[in-house]
Coordinates of C-alpha atoms and ligand atoms in Angstrom, one line a residue:
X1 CA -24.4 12.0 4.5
X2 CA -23.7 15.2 2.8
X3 CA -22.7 14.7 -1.5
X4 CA -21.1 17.7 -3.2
X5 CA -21.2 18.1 -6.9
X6 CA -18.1 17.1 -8.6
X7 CA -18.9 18.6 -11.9
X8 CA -15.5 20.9 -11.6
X9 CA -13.2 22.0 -14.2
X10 CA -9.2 21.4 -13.6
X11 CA -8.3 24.9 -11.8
X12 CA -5.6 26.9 -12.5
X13 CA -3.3 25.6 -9.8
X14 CA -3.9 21.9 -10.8
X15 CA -3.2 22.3 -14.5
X16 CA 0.0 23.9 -13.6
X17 CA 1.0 21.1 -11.7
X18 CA 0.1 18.5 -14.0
X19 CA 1.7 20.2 -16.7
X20 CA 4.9 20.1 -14.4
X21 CA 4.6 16.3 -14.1
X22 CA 6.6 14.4 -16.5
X23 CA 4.8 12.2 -19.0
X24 CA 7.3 9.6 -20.1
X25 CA 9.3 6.5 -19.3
X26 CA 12.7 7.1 -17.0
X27 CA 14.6 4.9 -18.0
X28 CA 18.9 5.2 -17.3
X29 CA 18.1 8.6 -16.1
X30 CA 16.5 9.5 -19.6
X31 CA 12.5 10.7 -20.1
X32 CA 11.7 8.9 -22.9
X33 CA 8.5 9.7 -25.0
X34 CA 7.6 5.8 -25.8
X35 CA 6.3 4.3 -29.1
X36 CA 3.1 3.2 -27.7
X37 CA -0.6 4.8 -27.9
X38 CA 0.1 6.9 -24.5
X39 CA -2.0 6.2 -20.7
X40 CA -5.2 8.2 -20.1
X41 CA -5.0 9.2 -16.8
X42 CA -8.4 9.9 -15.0
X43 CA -9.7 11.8 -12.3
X44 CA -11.5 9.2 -10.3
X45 CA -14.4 12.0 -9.1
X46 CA -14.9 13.1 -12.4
X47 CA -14.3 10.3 -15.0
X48 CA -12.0 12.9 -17.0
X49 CA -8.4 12.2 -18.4
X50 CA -6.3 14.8 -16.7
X51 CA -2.9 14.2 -18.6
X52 CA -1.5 10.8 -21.2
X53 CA 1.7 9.6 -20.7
X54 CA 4.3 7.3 -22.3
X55 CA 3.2 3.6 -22.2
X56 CA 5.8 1.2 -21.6
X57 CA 6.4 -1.5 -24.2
X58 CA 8.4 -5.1 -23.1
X59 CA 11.2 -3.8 -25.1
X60 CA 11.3 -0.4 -22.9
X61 CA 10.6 -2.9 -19.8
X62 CA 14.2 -4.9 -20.9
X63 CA 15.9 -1.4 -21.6
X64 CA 14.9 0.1 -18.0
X65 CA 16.5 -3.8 -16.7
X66 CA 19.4 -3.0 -18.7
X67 CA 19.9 0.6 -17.3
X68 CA 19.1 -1.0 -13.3
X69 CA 21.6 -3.9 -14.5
X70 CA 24.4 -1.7 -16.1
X71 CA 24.2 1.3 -12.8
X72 CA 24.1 -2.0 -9.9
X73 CA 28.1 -2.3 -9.4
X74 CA 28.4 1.6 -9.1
X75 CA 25.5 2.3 -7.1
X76 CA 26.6 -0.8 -5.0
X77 CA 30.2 0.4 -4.0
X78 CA 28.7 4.1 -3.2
X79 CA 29.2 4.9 0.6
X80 CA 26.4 3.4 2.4
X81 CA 26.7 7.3 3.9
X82 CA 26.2 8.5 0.6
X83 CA 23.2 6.4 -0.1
X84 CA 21.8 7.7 3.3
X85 CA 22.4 11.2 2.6
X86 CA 21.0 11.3 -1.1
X87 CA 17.9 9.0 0.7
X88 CA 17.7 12.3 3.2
X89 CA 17.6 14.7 0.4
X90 CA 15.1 13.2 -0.7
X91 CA 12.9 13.2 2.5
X92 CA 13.8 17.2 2.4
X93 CA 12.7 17.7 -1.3
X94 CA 8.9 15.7 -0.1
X95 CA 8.4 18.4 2.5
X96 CA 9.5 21.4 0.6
X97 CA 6.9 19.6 -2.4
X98 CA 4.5 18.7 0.2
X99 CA 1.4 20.3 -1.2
X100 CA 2.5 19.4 -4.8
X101 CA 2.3 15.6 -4.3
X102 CA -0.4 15.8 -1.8
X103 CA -2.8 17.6 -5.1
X104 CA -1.1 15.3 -7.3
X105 CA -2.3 11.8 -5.5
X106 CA -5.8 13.7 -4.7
X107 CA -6.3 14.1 -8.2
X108 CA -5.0 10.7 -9.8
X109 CA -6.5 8.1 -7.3
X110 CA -9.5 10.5 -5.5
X111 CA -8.5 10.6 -2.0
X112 CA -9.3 13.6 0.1
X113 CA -6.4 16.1 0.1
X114 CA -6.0 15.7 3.9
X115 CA -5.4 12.2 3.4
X116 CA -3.1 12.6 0.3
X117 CA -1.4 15.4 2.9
X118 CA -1.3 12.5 5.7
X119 CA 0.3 9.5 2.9
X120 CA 3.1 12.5 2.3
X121 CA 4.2 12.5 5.6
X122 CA 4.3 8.2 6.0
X123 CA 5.2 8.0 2.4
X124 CA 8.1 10.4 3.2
X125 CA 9.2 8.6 6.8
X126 CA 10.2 5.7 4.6
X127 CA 13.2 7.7 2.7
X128 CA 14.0 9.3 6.3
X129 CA 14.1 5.9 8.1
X130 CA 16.1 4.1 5.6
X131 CA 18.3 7.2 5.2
X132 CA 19.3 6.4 8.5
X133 CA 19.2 2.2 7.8
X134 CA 22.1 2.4 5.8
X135 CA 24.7 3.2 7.4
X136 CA 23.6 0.6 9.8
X137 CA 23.8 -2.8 7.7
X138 CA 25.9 -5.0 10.3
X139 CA 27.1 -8.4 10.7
X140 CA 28.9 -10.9 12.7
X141 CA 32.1 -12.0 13.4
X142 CA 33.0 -14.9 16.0
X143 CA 35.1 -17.9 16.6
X144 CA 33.8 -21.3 15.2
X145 CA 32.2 -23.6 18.3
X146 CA 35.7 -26.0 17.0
X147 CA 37.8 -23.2 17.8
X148 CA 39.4 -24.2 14.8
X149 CA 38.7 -20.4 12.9
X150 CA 36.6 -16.8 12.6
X151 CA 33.2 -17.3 11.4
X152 CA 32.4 -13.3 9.6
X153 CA 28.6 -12.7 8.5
X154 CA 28.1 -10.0 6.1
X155 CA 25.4 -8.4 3.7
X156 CA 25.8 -7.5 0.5
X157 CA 23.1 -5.8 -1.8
X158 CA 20.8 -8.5 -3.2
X159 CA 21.1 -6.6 -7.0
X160 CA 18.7 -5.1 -9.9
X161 CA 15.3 -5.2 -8.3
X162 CA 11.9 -4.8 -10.0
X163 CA 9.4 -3.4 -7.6
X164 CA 5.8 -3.9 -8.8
X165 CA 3.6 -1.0 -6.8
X166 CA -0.6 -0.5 -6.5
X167 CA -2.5 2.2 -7.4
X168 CA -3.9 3.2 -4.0
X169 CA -1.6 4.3 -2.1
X170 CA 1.1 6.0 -4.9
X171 CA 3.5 7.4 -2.9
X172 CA 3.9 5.5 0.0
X173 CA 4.2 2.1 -2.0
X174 CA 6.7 3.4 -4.1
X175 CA 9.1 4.8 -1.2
X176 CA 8.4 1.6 1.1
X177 CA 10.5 -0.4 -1.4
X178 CA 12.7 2.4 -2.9
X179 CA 14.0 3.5 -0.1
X180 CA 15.2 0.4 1.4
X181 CA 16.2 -0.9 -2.2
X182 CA 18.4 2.1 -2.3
X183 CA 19.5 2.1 1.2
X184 CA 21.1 -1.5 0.9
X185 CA 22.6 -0.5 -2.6
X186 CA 20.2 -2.1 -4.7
X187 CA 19.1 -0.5 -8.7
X188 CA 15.6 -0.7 -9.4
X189 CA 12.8 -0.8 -12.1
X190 CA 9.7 0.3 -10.7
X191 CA 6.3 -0.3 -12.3
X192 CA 3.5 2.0 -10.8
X193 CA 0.3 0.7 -11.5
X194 CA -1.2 2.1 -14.8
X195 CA -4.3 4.0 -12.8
X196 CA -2.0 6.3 -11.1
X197 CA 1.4 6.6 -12.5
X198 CA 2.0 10.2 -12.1
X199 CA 2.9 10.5 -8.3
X200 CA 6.0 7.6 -9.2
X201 CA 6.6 9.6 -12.5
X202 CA 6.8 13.3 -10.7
X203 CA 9.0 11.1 -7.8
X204 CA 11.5 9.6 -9.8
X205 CA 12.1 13.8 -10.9
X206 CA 12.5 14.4 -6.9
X207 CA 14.8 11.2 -6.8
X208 CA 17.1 12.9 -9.8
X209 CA 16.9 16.6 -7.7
X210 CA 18.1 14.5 -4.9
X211 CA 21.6 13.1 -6.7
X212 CA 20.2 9.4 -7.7
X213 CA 22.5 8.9 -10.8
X214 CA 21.3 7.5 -13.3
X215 CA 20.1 4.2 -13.7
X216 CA 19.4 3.4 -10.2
X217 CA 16.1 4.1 -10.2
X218 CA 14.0 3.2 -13.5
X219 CA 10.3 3.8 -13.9
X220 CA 8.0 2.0 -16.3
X221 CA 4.6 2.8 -16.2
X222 CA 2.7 0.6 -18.5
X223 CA -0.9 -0.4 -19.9
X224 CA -0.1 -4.1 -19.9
X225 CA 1.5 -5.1 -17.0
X226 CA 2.1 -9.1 -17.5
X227 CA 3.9 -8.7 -20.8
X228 CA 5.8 -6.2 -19.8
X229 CA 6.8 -7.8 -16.2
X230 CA 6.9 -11.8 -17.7
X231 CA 10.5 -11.2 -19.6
X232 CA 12.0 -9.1 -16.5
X233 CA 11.3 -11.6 -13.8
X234 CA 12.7 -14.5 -16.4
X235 CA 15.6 -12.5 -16.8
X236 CA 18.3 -14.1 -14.6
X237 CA 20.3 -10.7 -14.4
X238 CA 17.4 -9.4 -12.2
X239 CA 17.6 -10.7 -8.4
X240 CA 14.9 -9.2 -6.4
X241 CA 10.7 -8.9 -6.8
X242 CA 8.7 -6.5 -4.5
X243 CA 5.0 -6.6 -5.3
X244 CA 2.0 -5.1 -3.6
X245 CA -1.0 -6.1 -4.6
X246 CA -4.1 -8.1 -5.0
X247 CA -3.4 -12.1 -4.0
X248 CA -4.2 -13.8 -7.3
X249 CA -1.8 -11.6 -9.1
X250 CA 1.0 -12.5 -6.2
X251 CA 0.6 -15.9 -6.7
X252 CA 1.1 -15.6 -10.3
X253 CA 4.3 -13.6 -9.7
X254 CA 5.3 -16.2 -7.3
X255 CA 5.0 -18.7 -10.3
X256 CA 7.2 -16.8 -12.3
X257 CA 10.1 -16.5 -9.6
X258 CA 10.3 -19.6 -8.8
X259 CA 11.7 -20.1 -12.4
X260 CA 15.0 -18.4 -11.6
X261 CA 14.5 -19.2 -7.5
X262 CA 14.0 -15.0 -7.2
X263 CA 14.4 -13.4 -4.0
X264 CA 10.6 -12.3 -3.6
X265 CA 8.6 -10.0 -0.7
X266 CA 5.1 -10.0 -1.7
X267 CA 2.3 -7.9 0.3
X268 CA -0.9 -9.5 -0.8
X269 CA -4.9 -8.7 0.1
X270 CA -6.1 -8.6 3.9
X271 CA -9.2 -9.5 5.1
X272 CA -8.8 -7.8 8.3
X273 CA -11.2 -8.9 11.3
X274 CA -12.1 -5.8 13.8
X275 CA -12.9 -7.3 17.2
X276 CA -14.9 -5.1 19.5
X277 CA -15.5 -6.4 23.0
X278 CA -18.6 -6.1 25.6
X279 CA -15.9 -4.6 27.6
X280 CA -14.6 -1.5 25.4
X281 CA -14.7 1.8 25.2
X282 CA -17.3 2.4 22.8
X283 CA -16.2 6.2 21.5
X284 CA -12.6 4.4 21.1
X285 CA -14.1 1.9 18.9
X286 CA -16.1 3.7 17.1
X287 CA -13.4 5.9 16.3
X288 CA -10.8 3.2 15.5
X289 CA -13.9 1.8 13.6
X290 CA -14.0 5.1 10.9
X291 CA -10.3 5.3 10.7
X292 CA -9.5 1.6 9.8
X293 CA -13.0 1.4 7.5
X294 CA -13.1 4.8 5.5
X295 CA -9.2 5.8 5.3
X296 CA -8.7 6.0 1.5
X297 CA -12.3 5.3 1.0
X298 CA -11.8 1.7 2.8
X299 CA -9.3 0.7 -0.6
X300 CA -6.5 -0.3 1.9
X301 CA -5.1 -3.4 2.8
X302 CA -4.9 -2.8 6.3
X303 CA -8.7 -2.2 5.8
X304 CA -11.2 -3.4 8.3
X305 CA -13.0 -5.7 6.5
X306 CA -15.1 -7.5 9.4
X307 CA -16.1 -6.1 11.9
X308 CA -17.2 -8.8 14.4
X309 CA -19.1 -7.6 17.5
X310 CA -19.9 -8.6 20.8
X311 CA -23.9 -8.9 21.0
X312 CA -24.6 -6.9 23.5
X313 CA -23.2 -4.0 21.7
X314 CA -23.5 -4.4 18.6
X315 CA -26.7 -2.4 18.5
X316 CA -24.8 0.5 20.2
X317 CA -22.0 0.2 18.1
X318 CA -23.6 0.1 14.6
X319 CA -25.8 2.7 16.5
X320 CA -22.9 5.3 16.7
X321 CA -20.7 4.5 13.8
X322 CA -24.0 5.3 11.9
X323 CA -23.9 8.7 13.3
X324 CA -20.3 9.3 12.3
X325 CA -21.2 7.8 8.4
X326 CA -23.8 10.2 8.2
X327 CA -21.7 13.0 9.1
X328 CA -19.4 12.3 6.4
X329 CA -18.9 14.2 3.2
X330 CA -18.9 12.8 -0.5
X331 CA -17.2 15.0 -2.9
X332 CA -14.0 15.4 -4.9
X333 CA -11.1 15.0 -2.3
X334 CA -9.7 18.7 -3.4
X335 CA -13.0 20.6 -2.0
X336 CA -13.1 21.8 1.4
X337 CA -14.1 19.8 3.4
X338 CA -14.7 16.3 1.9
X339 CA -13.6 13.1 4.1
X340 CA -14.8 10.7 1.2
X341 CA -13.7 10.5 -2.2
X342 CA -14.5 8.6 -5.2
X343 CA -13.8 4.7 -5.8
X344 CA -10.9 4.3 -8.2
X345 CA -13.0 3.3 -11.1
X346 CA -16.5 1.9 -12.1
X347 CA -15.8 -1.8 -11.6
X348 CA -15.2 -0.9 -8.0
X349 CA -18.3 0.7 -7.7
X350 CA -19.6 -2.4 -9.3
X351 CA -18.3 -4.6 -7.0
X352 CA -19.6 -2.7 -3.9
X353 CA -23.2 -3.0 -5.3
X354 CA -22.4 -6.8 -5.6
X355 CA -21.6 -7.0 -2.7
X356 CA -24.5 -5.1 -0.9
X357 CA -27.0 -7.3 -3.0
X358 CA -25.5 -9.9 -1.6
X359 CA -25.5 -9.8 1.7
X360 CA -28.9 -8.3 1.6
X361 CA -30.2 -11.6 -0.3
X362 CA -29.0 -13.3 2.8
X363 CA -30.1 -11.5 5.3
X364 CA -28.5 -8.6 6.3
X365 CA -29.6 -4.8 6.8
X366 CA -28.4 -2.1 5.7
X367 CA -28.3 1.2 8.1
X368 CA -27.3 3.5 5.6
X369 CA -26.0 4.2 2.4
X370 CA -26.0 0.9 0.3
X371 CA -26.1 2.9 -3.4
X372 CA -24.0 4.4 -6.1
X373 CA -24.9 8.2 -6.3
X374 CA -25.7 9.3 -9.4
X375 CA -23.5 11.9 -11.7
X376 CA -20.0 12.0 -12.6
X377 CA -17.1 9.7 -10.9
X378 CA -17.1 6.5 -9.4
X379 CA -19.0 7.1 -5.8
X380 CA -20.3 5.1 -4.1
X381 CA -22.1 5.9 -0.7
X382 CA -20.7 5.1 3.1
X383 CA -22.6 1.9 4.3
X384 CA -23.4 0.5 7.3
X385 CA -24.6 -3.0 7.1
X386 CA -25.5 -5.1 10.3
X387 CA -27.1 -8.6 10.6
X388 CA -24.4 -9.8 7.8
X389 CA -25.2 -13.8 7.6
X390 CA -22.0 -16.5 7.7
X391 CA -21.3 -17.5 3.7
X392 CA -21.9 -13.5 3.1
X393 CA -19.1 -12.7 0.0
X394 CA -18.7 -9.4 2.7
X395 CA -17.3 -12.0 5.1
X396 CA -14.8 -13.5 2.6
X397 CA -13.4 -11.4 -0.2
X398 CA -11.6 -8.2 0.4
X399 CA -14.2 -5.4 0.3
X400 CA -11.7 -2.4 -1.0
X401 CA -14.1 0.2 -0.5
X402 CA -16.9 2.0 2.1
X403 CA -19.0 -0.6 3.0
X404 CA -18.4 -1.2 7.3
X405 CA -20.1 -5.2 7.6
X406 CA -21.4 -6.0 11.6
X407 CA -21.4 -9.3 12.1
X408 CA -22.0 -10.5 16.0
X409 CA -20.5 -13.2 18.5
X410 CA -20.9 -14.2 22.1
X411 CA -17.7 -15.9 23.5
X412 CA -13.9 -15.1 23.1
X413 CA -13.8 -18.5 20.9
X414 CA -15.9 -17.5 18.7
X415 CA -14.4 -14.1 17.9
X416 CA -11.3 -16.1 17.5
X417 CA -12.7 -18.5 15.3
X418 CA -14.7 -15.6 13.2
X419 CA -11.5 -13.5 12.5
X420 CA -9.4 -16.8 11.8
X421 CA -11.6 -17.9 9.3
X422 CA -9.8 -16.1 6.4
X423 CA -6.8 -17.0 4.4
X424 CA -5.6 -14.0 4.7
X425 CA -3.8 -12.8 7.7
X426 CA -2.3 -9.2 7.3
X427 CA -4.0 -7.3 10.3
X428 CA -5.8 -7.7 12.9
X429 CA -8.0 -4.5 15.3
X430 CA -9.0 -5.4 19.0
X431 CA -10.9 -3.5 21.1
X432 CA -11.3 -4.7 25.2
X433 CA -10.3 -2.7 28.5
X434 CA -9.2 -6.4 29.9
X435 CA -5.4 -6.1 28.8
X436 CA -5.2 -10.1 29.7
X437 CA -7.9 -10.7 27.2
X438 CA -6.0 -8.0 24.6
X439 CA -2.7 -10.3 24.9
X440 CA -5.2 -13.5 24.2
X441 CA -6.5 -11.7 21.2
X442 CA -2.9 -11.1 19.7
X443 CA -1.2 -14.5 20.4
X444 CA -4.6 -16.4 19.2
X445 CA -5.4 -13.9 16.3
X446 CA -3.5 -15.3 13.0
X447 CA -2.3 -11.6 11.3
X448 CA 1.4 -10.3 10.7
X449 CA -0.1 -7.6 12.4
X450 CA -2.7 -6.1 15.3
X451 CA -3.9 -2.9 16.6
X452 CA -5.5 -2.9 20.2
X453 CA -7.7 -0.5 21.4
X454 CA -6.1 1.4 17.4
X455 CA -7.8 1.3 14.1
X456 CA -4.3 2.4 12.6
X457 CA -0.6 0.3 12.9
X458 CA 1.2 1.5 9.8
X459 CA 4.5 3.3 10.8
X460 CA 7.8 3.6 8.6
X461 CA 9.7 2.1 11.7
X462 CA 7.3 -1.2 12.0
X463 CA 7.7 -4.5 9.8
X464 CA 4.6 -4.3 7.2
X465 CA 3.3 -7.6 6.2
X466 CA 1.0 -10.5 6.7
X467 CA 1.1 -14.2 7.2
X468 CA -1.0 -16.8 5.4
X469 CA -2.2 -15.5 2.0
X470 CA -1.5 -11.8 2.7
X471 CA 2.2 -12.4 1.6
X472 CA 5.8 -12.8 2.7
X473 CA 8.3 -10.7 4.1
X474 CA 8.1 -7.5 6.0
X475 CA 8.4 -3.5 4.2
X476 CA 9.8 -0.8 6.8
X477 CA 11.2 -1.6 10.8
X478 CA 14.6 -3.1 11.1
X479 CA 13.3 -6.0 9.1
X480 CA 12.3 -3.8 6.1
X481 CA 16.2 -3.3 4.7
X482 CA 16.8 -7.1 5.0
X483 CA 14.8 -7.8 2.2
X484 CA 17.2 -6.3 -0.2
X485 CA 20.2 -7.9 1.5
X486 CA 21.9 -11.1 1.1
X487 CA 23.8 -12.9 3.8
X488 CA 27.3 -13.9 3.2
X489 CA 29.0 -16.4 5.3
X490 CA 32.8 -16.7 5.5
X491 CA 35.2 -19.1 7.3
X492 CA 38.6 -17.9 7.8
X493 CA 40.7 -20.8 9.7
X494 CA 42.8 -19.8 12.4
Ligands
LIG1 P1 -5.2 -4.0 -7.4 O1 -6.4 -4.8 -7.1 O2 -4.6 -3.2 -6.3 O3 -5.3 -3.3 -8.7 P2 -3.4 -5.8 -8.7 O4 -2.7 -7.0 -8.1 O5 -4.3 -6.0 -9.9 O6 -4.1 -5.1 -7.5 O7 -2.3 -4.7 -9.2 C1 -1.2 -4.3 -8.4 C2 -0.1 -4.0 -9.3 O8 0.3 -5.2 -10.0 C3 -0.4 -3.0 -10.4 O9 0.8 -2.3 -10.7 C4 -0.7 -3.8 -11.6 O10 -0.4 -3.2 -12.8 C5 0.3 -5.0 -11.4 N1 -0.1 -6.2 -12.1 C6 -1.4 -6.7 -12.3 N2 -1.3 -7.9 -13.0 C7 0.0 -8.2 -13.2 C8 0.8 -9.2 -13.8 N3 0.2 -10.3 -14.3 N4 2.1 -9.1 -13.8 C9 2.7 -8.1 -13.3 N5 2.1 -7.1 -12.7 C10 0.8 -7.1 -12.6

């Protein structure tokens, strides 16, 4: 594998557009400075702070509730074709700002600017899908089974809603629950996470071009996220959580909803299993293989974590997806050129070296890469590792990063067994020519979600989310509006 030095200086072009990119809280349609010692933001492939911005406090957090509270009745009686067209405005402002937000998330969280260029166009199919949602909230109407009077089924906006987003993915997380929350009439207070605030920050500005009045849409970056979240969630004014994010911190939230019995959709860690067959098409898995391992430098969800072979080609397969690791290019994601970026900070290059000392001490071997480069940024090298030994922490915790871990089986029960073993259960990637064996592996395989003979499901139009510990409820599809609705249920007797 090819590393470029990342030694370079903030062009002219990106200083521009960071200085363009507003540093404080939006809170009831205001940018408000903060009282707080501001957020260094970093460039991930070069450990520098490229801009500070306002730092919310709990107090701010309970002002920006206030605002969501004090806009909900308003923004809730707005024509649902309204919402729909302000929702489409927005999906028409992200393509004229393509490039814009494409350099912004490429320079906050590291990924290379084709990627950041690909998570504008899914990021923006979330405002165009549920533009089009919601005018489409229905309901029912029918006659009781007694015949006695009309049974009508409606669904009315669940209320203030405080969406809790990650950090590797900016845009996309943020429109995946604003633009549903929106559609169905629903304020929010959105909390980006504190390592890359700026894509919500510059999108909230984008929302405001696009007619969102004020209030509706409330953004709160912040350097301590419990405090600040704690006294919203126990605020019974607030009716909805959306978090994505790490499991632990789920179940925590989970804790704290339970208090006021909150309407919750959580989209926790994945631990997803990649099944490749005796039977399939090699070039098809290895290609799956690099999209579902190194897209966003492996720190997805969706991520293949294990990849879990049949033996008689897993020497061929670790054999080519070598190749294709070798060929890839380490640099910062805005040069020419580069398909891997930098980790999002040093404790996840810690964590991979962890990891790869782990395995190794067990067993394993590694093919290639395996090491932290030295210089600026948080790198770490594309891995290959084969031979990985059951009990392996590469087997059970979520790797989040560029290590690809072979691990081999023999029958169909024991790739079944291998990629249920896992409380997780977001995705799963199957790769056979036998279709009857591919409709085995996804009613057997425990996941919210599966991919055969495709190392990439995500589409605005599909229902996002995981069973087991990988969460509840589903972001996007049909299903994706719901979880900002509540169902009404009225008798009227004849
Ligand atoms: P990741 O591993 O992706 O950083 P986290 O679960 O730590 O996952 O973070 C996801 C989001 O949750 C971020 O916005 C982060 O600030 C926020 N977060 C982390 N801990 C808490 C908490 N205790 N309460 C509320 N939000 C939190």
């Amino acid at each position: 594998m090819t590393i470029v030095d990342t030694t370079a200086e903030l062009t002219a072009r990106e200083s521009e557009l960071l200085a363009r990119v507003p540093d404080g809280l939006f809170i009831g349609g205001r940018w408000e400075a903060g009282t707080r010692e501001q957020i260094q933001v970093q460039d991930p492939a070069t450990g520098r702070v490229i801009k500070r911005i306002a730092n919310a406090s709990p107090e701010d957090g309970m002002r920006a509730l206030d605002a969501a509270v004090a806009a909900a009745d308003e923004w809730a009686a707005t024509a649902p074709r309204v919402r729909g067209e302000i929702l489409r405005r927005a999906f028409d402002l992200l393509q004229e700002r393509r490039d814009d937000f494409a350099l912004l998330m490429t320079l906050e969280m590291g990924k290379p600017l084709a990627e950041a260029n690909g998570e504008v166009t899914y990021g923006g199919e979330f405002l165009r899908w549920f533009s089009e949602e919601a005018v489409r909230i229905s309901g029912r109407f029918g006659q009781n089974p007694e015949g006695t009077g009309t049974m009508v089924v409606s669904h009315r906006p669940v209320g203030p809603s405080f969406l809790i987003t990650p950090w590797n993915f900016p845009l996309a997380m943020a429109t995946r629950k604003i633009a549903p929350a929106l559609a169905a009439g629903c304020t929010v207070v959105v909390k980006p996470a504190e390592l890359t605030p700026l894509t919500t920050l510059f999108f909230a500005q984008l929302l405001t071009d696009a007619g969102v009045a004020e209030g509706v849409v409330n953004v709160i970056p912040t350097s301590t996220a419990r405090t600040v979240s704690e006294p919203i969630i126990a605020d019974p004014r607030l009716r909805k959580l959306s978090f994505t994010g790490s499991t632990p911190v789920g179940r925590s939230l989970l804790a704290q909803a339970g208090q006021n019995v909150l309407r919750t959709s959580m989209e926790l860690g994945g631990n997803a299993p990649f099944v490749v067959f005796e039977d399939a098409d090699l070039d098809k898995a290895v290609e799956g293989a690099m999209l579902a391992k190194f897209r966003n430098i492996g720190q997805a969800c969706t991520a293949a974590n294990r990849f879990i072979v049949h033996e008689s080609v897993a020497e061929e397969f670790a054999r080519r997806v070598t190749a294709k690791v070798e060929a890839l290019r380490i640099g910062r994601g805005t040069d020419d050129g580069i398909t891997i970026g930098p980790l999002i900070d040093d404790r996840a290059v810690a964590s991979m070296s962890a990891l790869v000392e782990d395995a190794v001490t067990r067993g394993a071997r590694v093919l290639t890469g395996g090491n932290a480069p030295e210089g600026d940024g948080f790198f770490f090298e594309p891995t290959v590792i084969v031979d990985v030994q059951p009990g392996s922490e590469l087997l059970r915790e979520e790797i989040f990063g560029p290590i690809l871990a072979i691990s081999t089986f023999s029958t169909e029960d024991e790739a079944v067994a291998a990629a249920n073993s896992t409380e997780y259960g977001l995705v799963g990637y199957v790769f056979t020519r036998d279709l009857a064996r591919g409709q085995r592996m996804i009613d057997r395989i425990d996941t919210g979600m599966m991919g055969l003979n495709t190392g990439l499901v995500s589409n605005a139009a599909a229902p996002f989310g995981g069973v087991k510990q990988s969460g509840l409820g589903r972001e996007g599809g049909l299903e994706g509006i719901n979880e900002y609705l509540s169902t009404k249920y009225t008798l009227i007797p004849a």
